[in-house]
Coordinates of C-alpha atoms in Angstrom, one line a residue:
M1 CA 27.1 108.7 -103.0
T2 CA 27.4 111.8 -100.7
S3 CA 29.0 111.7 -97.3
S4 CA 25.6 112.4 -95.7
S5 CA 24.2 109.0 -96.8
S6 CA 27.4 107.0 -96.8
P7 CA 29.1 107.6 -93.5
P8 CA 32.6 106.2 -93.2
P9 CA 33.0 103.5 -90.6
N10 CA 35.2 105.7 -88.4
Q11 CA 33.1 108.8 -88.4
N12 CA 30.0 109.7 -86.4
E13 CA 27.6 112.6 -86.3
R14 CA 26.7 112.3 -90.0
E15 CA 23.2 113.4 -91.1
L16 CA 20.5 112.0 -93.3
K17 CA 17.4 113.4 -94.9
D18 CA 18.3 117.0 -94.7
G19 CA 19.3 116.8 -91.1
R20 CA 16.3 114.9 -89.8
Y21 CA 18.5 112.1 -88.5
T22 CA 22.0 112.2 -87.0
L23 CA 24.0 109.0 -87.0
L24 CA 25.6 108.5 -83.6
R25 CA 27.3 105.1 -83.7
R26 CA 27.3 101.8 -85.6
L27 CA 25.4 99.0 -84.0
G28 CA 26.2 96.3 -86.5
E29 CA 27.5 95.6 -90.0
G30 CA 26.7 93.1 -92.7
S31 CA 27.8 92.3 -96.3
Q32 CA 25.3 94.7 -97.8
G33 CA 24.9 97.5 -95.2
E34 CA 25.0 98.6 -91.6
T35 CA 22.7 99.4 -88.7
Y36 CA 23.2 102.6 -86.8
E37 CA 22.0 104.3 -83.6
A38 CA 20.8 107.7 -84.6
R39 CA 19.1 110.8 -83.1
D40 CA 15.8 111.8 -84.6
N41 CA 15.9 115.6 -84.7
G42 CA 12.3 116.0 -85.6
A43 CA 10.4 116.3 -88.9
H44 CA 11.1 120.1 -89.3
S45 CA 14.9 119.9 -88.6
T46 CA 17.4 121.9 -90.6
R47 CA 20.9 120.9 -91.5
P48 CA 22.8 123.2 -89.0
R49 CA 23.9 121.4 -85.9
P50 CA 21.9 122.4 -82.8
R51 CA 23.6 124.0 -79.8
P52 CA 24.8 121.6 -77.0
E53 CA 22.3 123.2 -74.6
A54 CA 19.5 122.3 -77.0
L55 CA 20.7 118.7 -77.2
V56 CA 20.5 118.4 -73.4
D57 CA 17.0 119.8 -73.4
D58 CA 16.0 117.4 -76.2
F59 CA 17.4 114.4 -74.2
H60 CA 15.4 115.4 -71.1
R61 CA 12.2 115.8 -73.1
Y62 CA 12.8 112.3 -74.7
V63 CA 13.3 110.7 -71.2
S64 CA 10.2 112.4 -69.8
R65 CA 8.1 111.1 -72.7
A66 CA 9.5 107.6 -72.3
R67 CA 8.7 107.6 -68.6
A68 CA 5.2 108.8 -69.4
G69 CA 4.7 105.8 -71.7
A70 CA 4.4 107.8 -75.0
T71 CA 4.1 105.5 -78.0
T72 CA 4.9 107.9 -80.8
D73 CA 8.3 109.5 -80.7
T74 CA 9.0 112.5 -82.9
R75 CA 12.4 113.1 -81.4
G76 CA 14.8 110.8 -79.6
V77 CA 17.1 107.8 -80.3
V78 CA 16.2 105.5 -83.1
A79 CA 17.8 102.7 -85.1
I80 CA 18.5 103.1 -88.8
K81 CA 19.2 100.1 -91.0
C82 CA 21.1 101.0 -94.2
F83 CA 21.0 98.7 -97.2
R84 CA 23.5 99.3 -100.0
V85 CA 21.7 98.5 -103.2
G86 CA 25.1 98.5 -105.1
K87 CA 26.4 95.7 -102.8
A88 CA 23.3 93.4 -103.4
K89 CA 24.3 90.1 -105.0
A90 CA 20.9 89.6 -106.5
W91 CA 17.6 91.5 -106.9
K92 CA 16.1 89.1 -104.4
D93 CA 18.2 90.8 -101.7
V94 CA 16.6 94.2 -102.6
E95 CA 13.2 92.6 -102.5
L96 CA 13.9 91.3 -99.0
A97 CA 15.0 94.8 -97.8
E98 CA 11.8 96.3 -99.2
R99 CA 9.7 93.5 -97.7
E100 CA 11.2 94.1 -94.3
A101 CA 10.1 97.8 -94.4
R102 CA 6.6 96.9 -95.5
T103 CA 6.2 94.2 -92.9
L104 CA 7.5 96.3 -90.0
A105 CA 5.2 99.2 -91.0
S106 CA 2.2 96.9 -90.6
L107 CA 3.2 95.7 -87.1
D108 CA 2.2 97.1 -83.7
H109 CA 3.2 95.0 -80.7
P110 CA 5.2 95.9 -77.5
R111 CA 7.7 93.1 -78.1
L112 CA 8.5 94.2 -81.7
P113 CA 10.3 97.4 -82.8
K114 CA 8.0 100.2 -84.0
Y115 CA 8.3 101.4 -87.5
I116 CA 8.9 105.1 -88.1
E117 CA 9.6 105.5 -91.8
H118 CA 11.8 104.3 -94.7
F119 CA 13.3 106.3 -97.5
E120 CA 15.9 106.1 -100.3
E121 CA 18.9 108.4 -100.5
D122 CA 21.7 108.3 -103.0
G123 CA 21.4 104.7 -104.0
A124 CA 20.8 103.3 -100.4
L125 CA 17.7 102.2 -98.7
Y126 CA 17.2 103.4 -95.1
L127 CA 14.7 101.8 -92.6
V128 CA 14.1 103.9 -89.5
M129 CA 12.6 102.1 -86.5
E130 CA 12.4 102.3 -82.7
K131 CA 15.7 101.4 -81.0
I132 CA 14.8 98.8 -78.4
E133 CA 17.1 99.4 -75.4
G134 CA 18.9 96.4 -74.0
E135 CA 21.4 93.8 -75.0
S136 CA 21.2 91.0 -77.6
L137 CA 21.6 87.5 -76.4
A138 CA 24.5 87.2 -78.9
S139 CA 26.3 89.9 -77.0
L140 CA 25.9 87.9 -73.8
R141 CA 27.2 84.8 -75.5
S142 CA 30.2 86.6 -76.8
R143 CA 31.1 87.2 -73.1
K144 CA 30.6 83.5 -72.3
Q145 CA 27.4 84.2 -70.4
T146 CA 24.4 81.9 -70.3
L147 CA 20.8 82.2 -69.0
D148 CA 19.4 80.2 -66.2
V149 CA 16.2 78.2 -66.3
T150 CA 14.1 81.1 -65.0
E151 CA 15.5 83.5 -67.6
V152 CA 15.0 81.0 -70.4
T153 CA 11.4 80.4 -69.4
R154 CA 10.7 84.1 -69.4
M155 CA 12.4 84.4 -72.8
L156 CA 10.2 81.6 -74.2
E157 CA 7.1 83.2 -72.8
D158 CA 7.9 86.7 -74.1
I159 CA 8.9 85.7 -77.6
A160 CA 5.9 83.3 -77.7
D161 CA 3.8 86.4 -77.2
A162 CA 5.4 88.1 -80.2
L163 CA 5.1 85.0 -82.4
R164 CA 1.5 84.5 -81.4
Y165 CA 0.9 88.0 -82.8
L166 CA 3.0 87.4 -86.0
H167 CA 1.6 83.9 -86.8
G168 CA -2.0 85.1 -86.0
R169 CA -2.1 87.7 -88.7
A170 CA -3.7 87.2 -92.1
P171 CA -1.6 86.3 -93.9
F172 CA 0.6 85.1 -91.2
I173 CA 4.2 86.3 -90.9
V174 CA 7.2 84.0 -90.5
H175 CA 10.3 85.6 -89.0
R176 CA 12.6 82.9 -90.4
D177 CA 15.8 84.0 -88.6
I178 CA 15.2 83.7 -84.8
K179 CA 18.7 83.4 -83.2
P180 CA 20.5 85.0 -80.2
G181 CA 21.5 88.0 -82.3
N182 CA 17.8 88.9 -82.9
V183 CA 16.5 88.6 -79.4
I184 CA 17.0 91.6 -77.1
R185 CA 17.0 91.5 -73.3
R186 CA 15.6 94.8 -72.0
P187 CA 16.9 96.4 -68.8
D188 CA 13.7 95.3 -67.0
G189 CA 14.4 91.6 -67.9
S190 CA 11.8 91.3 -70.6
Y191 CA 12.6 90.2 -74.2
A192 CA 11.9 91.5 -77.6
L193 CA 12.3 90.2 -81.2
V194 CA 14.1 92.3 -83.8
D195 CA 15.5 92.1 -87.4
F196 CA 12.8 91.3 -89.9
G197 CA 15.2 91.2 -92.9
A198 CA 14.4 87.5 -93.5
V199 CA 10.6 87.8 -93.0
R200 CA 8.1 85.9 -95.1
D201 CA 4.4 86.9 -95.1
R202 CA 2.9 84.0 -97.1
L203 CA 3.4 80.4 -98.1
K204 CA 4.8 79.7 -101.5
P205 CA 4.9 76.4 -103.5
A206 CA 7.5 73.9 -102.5
G207 CA 11.0 75.1 -103.5
G208 CA 9.7 78.5 -104.5
S209 CA 11.2 80.5 -101.6
T210 CA 14.6 81.9 -101.0
V211 CA 16.5 80.0 -98.4
V212 CA 17.3 82.5 -95.7
G213 CA 18.3 81.9 -92.1
T214 CA 21.2 81.2 -89.9
F215 CA 23.0 77.9 -89.9
G216 CA 22.3 75.9 -86.7
Y217 CA 19.1 77.8 -85.9
M218 CA 17.3 77.0 -89.1
A219 CA 14.7 74.3 -89.1
P220 CA 15.5 71.5 -91.6
E221 CA 12.5 72.4 -93.8
Q222 CA 14.0 75.9 -94.4
F223 CA 16.9 74.3 -96.4
Q224 CA 14.2 73.4 -98.9
G225 CA 12.7 76.8 -98.9
R226 CA 9.5 75.7 -97.0
A227 CA 9.4 78.1 -94.0
S228 CA 6.3 78.0 -91.9
P229 CA 5.3 79.2 -88.4
K230 CA 6.8 75.9 -87.1
S231 CA 10.2 77.0 -88.4
D232 CA 10.1 79.9 -85.9
V233 CA 9.2 77.5 -83.2
Y234 CA 12.4 75.5 -84.0
G235 CA 14.5 78.7 -84.2
L236 CA 13.3 79.8 -80.7
G237 CA 14.0 76.3 -79.3
A238 CA 17.5 76.3 -80.7
T239 CA 18.1 79.8 -79.2
A240 CA 16.9 78.6 -75.8
V241 CA 19.2 75.5 -75.9
A242 CA 22.2 77.7 -77.0
M243 CA 21.6 80.1 -74.1
L244 CA 21.3 77.3 -71.6
T245 CA 24.4 75.4 -72.7
G246 CA 26.6 78.1 -74.0
C247 CA 27.2 76.1 -77.2
E248 CA 26.2 76.5 -80.8
P249 CA 23.4 74.1 -81.8
E250 CA 25.7 72.2 -84.3
E251 CA 28.2 71.6 -81.4
L252 CA 25.6 69.8 -79.3
P253 CA 24.9 66.0 -79.3
H254 CA 22.7 64.9 -82.2
E255 CA 20.4 62.0 -82.7
G256 CA 19.8 61.6 -86.5
L257 CA 19.0 65.0 -87.9
G258 CA 17.8 66.5 -84.6
I259 CA 19.5 67.8 -81.4
D260 CA 19.5 65.2 -78.6
V261 CA 18.0 67.7 -76.1
P262 CA 18.1 65.5 -72.9
R263 CA 21.9 64.9 -73.4
A264 CA 22.6 68.4 -74.5
L265 CA 21.0 70.3 -71.6
P266 CA 22.9 70.7 -68.2
K267 CA 22.1 68.3 -65.4
G268 CA 19.3 69.4 -63.2
T269 CA 17.3 71.0 -66.0
P270 CA 13.6 70.6 -65.1
P271 CA 12.0 67.7 -66.9
G272 CA 9.2 70.0 -68.2
L273 CA 11.7 72.3 -69.9
V274 CA 13.4 69.3 -71.4
R275 CA 10.1 68.0 -72.8
A276 CA 9.2 71.5 -74.1
L277 CA 12.5 72.0 -75.9
S278 CA 12.4 68.5 -77.3
A279 CA 9.0 69.1 -78.7
M280 CA 10.1 72.4 -80.3
L281 CA 13.3 70.9 -81.9
R282 CA 11.9 67.8 -83.6
P283 CA 13.4 67.9 -87.1
D284 CA 10.2 66.6 -88.7
P285 CA 7.8 69.6 -88.9
D286 CA 4.8 67.2 -88.8
R287 CA 5.9 65.9 -85.4
R288 CA 6.9 69.3 -84.1
V289 CA 4.5 71.3 -81.9
D290 CA 2.4 73.9 -83.8
S291 CA 3.3 76.8 -81.5
V292 CA 5.5 77.8 -78.6
D293 CA 2.3 78.0 -76.4
E294 CA 1.8 74.3 -77.0
A295 CA 5.4 73.6 -75.9
L296 CA 4.9 75.7 -72.8
V297 CA 2.1 73.2 -71.7
F298 CA 4.9 70.7 -71.3
L299 CA 6.8 73.2 -69.2
R300 CA 3.9 73.9 -66.9
A301 CA 2.8 70.2 -66.6
K302 CA 4.0 68.7 -63.3
T303 CA 3.9 65.2 -64.6
R304 CA 4.3 63.6 -68.0
S305 CA 0.6 62.4 -67.9
E306 CA -0.5 66.1 -68.0
A307 CA 1.2 66.7 -71.3
P308 CA -1.0 67.2 -74.4
K309 CA -2.2 63.9 -75.9
K310 CA -1.5 65.1 -79.4
S311 CA 2.2 65.5 -78.7
A312 CA 2.4 62.1 -76.9
A313 CA 0.8 60.4 -79.8
S314 CA 3.2 62.0 -82.2
E315 CA 6.1 60.4 -80.3
A316 CA 4.8 56.9 -81.3
P317 CA 6.9 55.3 -84.0
P318 CA 5.3 54.9 -87.4
K319 CA 3.9 51.5 -88.3
P320 CA 6.4 49.6 -90.6
L321 CA 5.3 49.0 -94.1
T322 CA 4.7 45.5 -95.4
R323 CA 6.6 44.1 -98.4
D324 CA 3.7 44.6 -100.7
E325 CA 3.2 48.2 -99.5
K326 CA 6.9 48.9 -100.1
R327 CA 6.7 47.4 -103.6
E328 CA 3.6 49.5 -104.4
L329 CA 5.2 52.6 -103.0
R330 CA 8.2 52.1 -105.3
R331 CA 5.9 51.6 -108.3
Q332 CA 4.0 54.7 -107.4
K333 CA 7.3 56.7 -107.2
K334 CA 8.3 55.4 -110.6
R335 CA 5.0 56.4 -112.1
E336 CA 5.2 59.8 -110.6
A337 CA 8.8 60.2 -111.9
R338 CA 7.7 59.2 -115.4
E339 CA 4.8 61.6 -115.3
E340 CA 7.0 64.4 -114.1
K341 CA 9.5 63.7 -116.9
R342 CA 6.8 63.7 -119.5
K343 CA 5.5 67.1 -118.2
R344 CA 9.0 68.6 -118.3
R345 CA 9.5 67.4 -121.9
A346 CA 6.2 68.9 -122.9
L347 CA 7.1 72.1 -121.2
A348 CA 10.5 72.2 -123.0
R349 CA 8.9 71.5 -126.4
S350 CA 6.4 74.3 -125.8
R351 CA 9.4 76.7 -125.2
R352 CA 11.4 75.5 -128.2
P353 CA 12.6 78.4 -130.5
P354 CA 11.4 78.5 -134.1
F355 CA 12.8 75.9 -136.5
V356 CA 15.2 78.2 -138.5
P357 CA 17.0 79.7 -135.4
R358 CA 17.0 76.3 -133.7
F359 CA 18.6 74.7 -136.8
F360 CA 21.5 77.2 -136.9
A361 CA 21.9 77.0 -133.1
Q362 CA 22.2 73.2 -133.2
L363 CA 24.6 73.5 -136.2
G364 CA 26.7 75.9 -134.1
L365 CA 26.7 73.5 -131.2
F366 CA 27.8 70.7 -133.4
I367 CA 30.7 72.7 -134.8
A368 CA 31.7 73.7 -131.3
L369 CA 31.6 70.1 -130.2
L370 CA 33.9 69.1 -133.1
A371 CA 36.3 72.0 -132.3
V372 CA 36.4 71.0 -128.6
W373 CA 37.1 67.4 -129.3
L374 CA 39.7 68.1 -132.0
T375 CA 41.6 70.6 -129.9
V376 CA 41.0 70.0 -126.2
G377 CA 40.2 66.3 -126.5
L378 CA 42.7 65.1 -129.2
L379 CA 45.4 67.5 -130.3
V380 CA 46.4 69.1 -127.0
P381 CA 46.4 65.8 -125.1
L382 CA 48.5 64.2 -127.8
L383 CA 51.0 67.0 -127.7
L384 CA 51.2 67.0 -123.9
R385 CA 51.7 63.2 -123.9
L386 CA 54.6 63.5 -126.3
L387 CA 56.1 66.3 -124.3
S388 CA 55.7 64.2 -121.1
L389 CA 58.2 61.7 -122.4
V390 CA 60.8 64.5 -122.0
F391 CA 59.4 66.7 -119.2
G392 CA 57.8 64.1 -116.9
E393 CA 54.6 63.1 -115.2
A394 CA 53.1 66.6 -114.7
L395 CA 52.4 66.9 -118.5
R396 CA 50.8 63.5 -118.6
R397 CA 48.4 64.5 -115.8
A398 CA 47.7 67.7 -117.7
A399 CA 46.8 65.6 -120.8
N400 CA 44.4 63.5 -118.8
A401 CA 42.8 66.7 -117.4
C402 CA 42.3 68.0 -120.9
V403 CA 40.5 64.8 -121.9
R404 CA 38.2 65.0 -118.8
A405 CA 37.5 68.7 -119.6
A406 CA 36.5 67.8 -123.1
S407 CA 34.1 65.2 -121.7
R408 CA 32.5 67.8 -119.4
S409 CA 32.3 70.2 -122.3
Q410 CA 30.6 67.5 -124.4
A411 CA 28.0 67.0 -121.6
A412 CA 27.3 70.7 -121.4
L413 CA 26.9 71.0 -125.1
G414 CA 24.7 68.0 -125.1
R415 CA 22.4 69.5 -122.5
A416 CA 22.1 72.7 -124.5
S417 CA 21.3 70.6 -127.7
S418 CA 18.6 68.7 -125.7
W419 CA 17.0 71.8 -124.6
L420 CA 16.9 73.2 -128.1
S421 CA 15.3 70.0 -129.4
G422 CA 12.7 70.0 -126.6
H423 CA 14.0 67.0 -124.7
R424 CA 15.1 68.9 -121.6
A425 CA 13.4 71.7 -119.7
E426 CA 15.6 74.7 -118.8
D427 CA 14.6 74.7 -115.2
S428 CA 14.2 70.9 -114.7
E429 CA 17.1 70.4 -112.4
P430 CA 16.1 69.9 -108.8
A431 CA 17.3 72.4 -106.2
R432 CA 20.1 71.2 -103.9
V433 CA 21.2 72.8 -100.7
R434 CA 24.7 73.8 -99.8
V435 CA 25.3 74.0 -96.1
A436 CA 28.6 75.4 -94.8
S437 CA 29.1 75.8 -91.1
A438 CA 31.6 78.6 -91.7
L439 CA 29.0 80.8 -93.3
D440 CA 26.3 82.7 -91.5
R441 CA 23.8 82.5 -94.5
V442 CA 22.9 79.5 -96.7
R443 CA 21.3 79.4 -100.1
A444 CA 19.9 76.9 -102.5
V445 CA 22.0 75.9 -105.5
T446 CA 21.6 73.6 -108.5
E447 CA 23.4 70.3 -108.9
D448 CA 25.8 71.7 -111.4
E449 CA 26.6 74.7 -109.1
A450 CA 27.1 72.3 -106.2
Q451 CA 29.6 70.3 -108.3
E452 CA 31.5 73.4 -109.4
L453 CA 31.6 74.6 -105.7
A454 CA 33.0 71.2 -104.6
I455 CA 35.7 71.3 -107.4
A456 CA 36.7 74.9 -106.4
Q457 CA 37.0 73.9 -102.7
A458 CA 39.1 70.8 -103.6
E459 CA 41.4 72.9 -105.7
A460 CA 41.6 75.5 -103.0
R461 CA 42.9 72.8 -100.6
G462 CA 45.5 71.8 -103.2
E463 CA 43.7 68.7 -104.2
D464 CA 43.4 67.4 -107.8
A465 CA 39.8 68.2 -108.7
D466 CA 39.7 65.6 -111.5
A467 CA 41.1 62.9 -109.2
W468 CA 38.4 63.9 -106.7
L469 CA 35.7 63.5 -109.3
E470 CA 37.0 60.1 -110.3
E471 CA 37.1 58.9 -106.7
R472 CA 33.5 60.1 -106.2
L473 CA 32.4 58.3 -109.4
A474 CA 34.2 55.1 -108.4
A475 CA 32.7 55.2 -104.9
E476 CA 29.2 55.8 -106.3
T477 CA 29.6 53.0 -108.8
E478 CA 30.7 50.6 -106.0
R479 CA 27.8 51.6 -103.8
L480 CA 25.3 50.9 -106.6
R481 CA 26.9 47.6 -107.3
M482 CA 26.7 46.6 -103.6
E483 CA 23.1 47.6 -103.5
D484 CA 22.3 45.4 -106.6
E485 CA 24.2 42.5 -105.0
R486 CA 22.2 42.8 -101.7
E487 CA 19.0 43.0 -103.6
R488 CA 19.9 39.9 -105.6
L489 CA 20.8 38.0 -102.4
R490 CA 17.5 39.1 -100.8
R491 CA 15.4 37.9 -103.7
R492 CA 17.3 34.6 -103.7
S493 CA 16.7 34.2 -100.0
T494 CA 12.9 35.0 -100.3
T495 CA 12.4 32.7 -103.3
P496 CA 10.6 29.4 -102.1
S497 CA 12.9 26.4 -102.5
H498 CA 11.5 23.3 -104.1
G499 CA 12.7 19.9 -102.9
K500 CA 14.5 17.6 -105.3
R501 CA 12.3 15.1 -107.1
R502 CA 12.7 11.7 -105.8
G503 CA 12.3 8.8 -107.9

């Protein structure tokens, strides 16, 4: 990659696209690229640097156009987002970068950055957009500054205007990553929404979407890949609470899965704002308000009786199920599970390889299973146990670890054999979610990946991963035993007793 498209972090005044853009300074940096402030030298620029006097004239012309309210800037200060394709961890990241460019090109709203162009140069994708003047709320938070009630109210109203535009499009657009770092406060006190790198412009089937967002500001349904316009409502509510309190959302008091807004907000917060943020931050999307505008009705209502009836009704606790309804619900879930299992097996059988390759593959798996058991499961542990008589306890633990490793290998080979024989679908494992507060991004992982991650974290802390697995297994077994015992006692207590026969 040439120096013109890959500017070193400590150098400025680099040029892109044959001198069209001059990089001035870095605004931010991520794992896969950077965002720069740049000067747009015009569509017919050449590579030689202009004279200083010409730069002053360009700046004055840019300022005069801005004061005149010009909407199309051919020259001036812009923001350029650089995405390093070589640093992408998966092709999905490249798709998100391209989607951001397409989405931004289709938008035209005063509270959103204006798209200028995007291009590819020497293995990197560049997105050129309007640079919104001002300061991000994250920058304010880094200086321990908060917003008062008036400022938060204006922020809610301004970003609600932008979300009304995004969610009202066909198909609607979900930002998915509203947080203090993506909200800009302009010099005139208004607010704008930036960074469409996580945008989603359509609904997908359950579990079919990449989990993208920022921990603490993501709605609970986003952890399952089910982002909707209500997810942006949650993100804006979490941003407002963070700016009022000066704390990250995960540091605030919680009630169940949701933030306890009345306890979290400072004393003296207007009741209307408390009700509005509570309605925006309900963890259940079915009980959350549909839009920020609906939450603002709470803010403007002088009394609780003026609040929308729909939201008041949603606060009513659900009617408890009867015993027969619970029993029927359990039966229904079992029937659905059996049907889902039957469908997965039918899908796996339809994907089975032909008989001859499958036969040799299963034969190879059988030979591999024998080899693993003879070496890792039998010979190596036996040798280590004999040596432990001389060298001590460490070798005995190593022998036990080999036996457990052989068991896990047998399970993995068994799953592969089941898939070959058509008893297991390749993608039948449900998606699980890994949430780590130390990370800025979260993603969906499978059950096996989650277990491998937990083992790696245990070993990194100096713990015995195998002992950790044994403890987890013992705890789970004890939990199931206690549940069975409670169920048995419950049935005994509900069984009608018959008096002794007298005679």
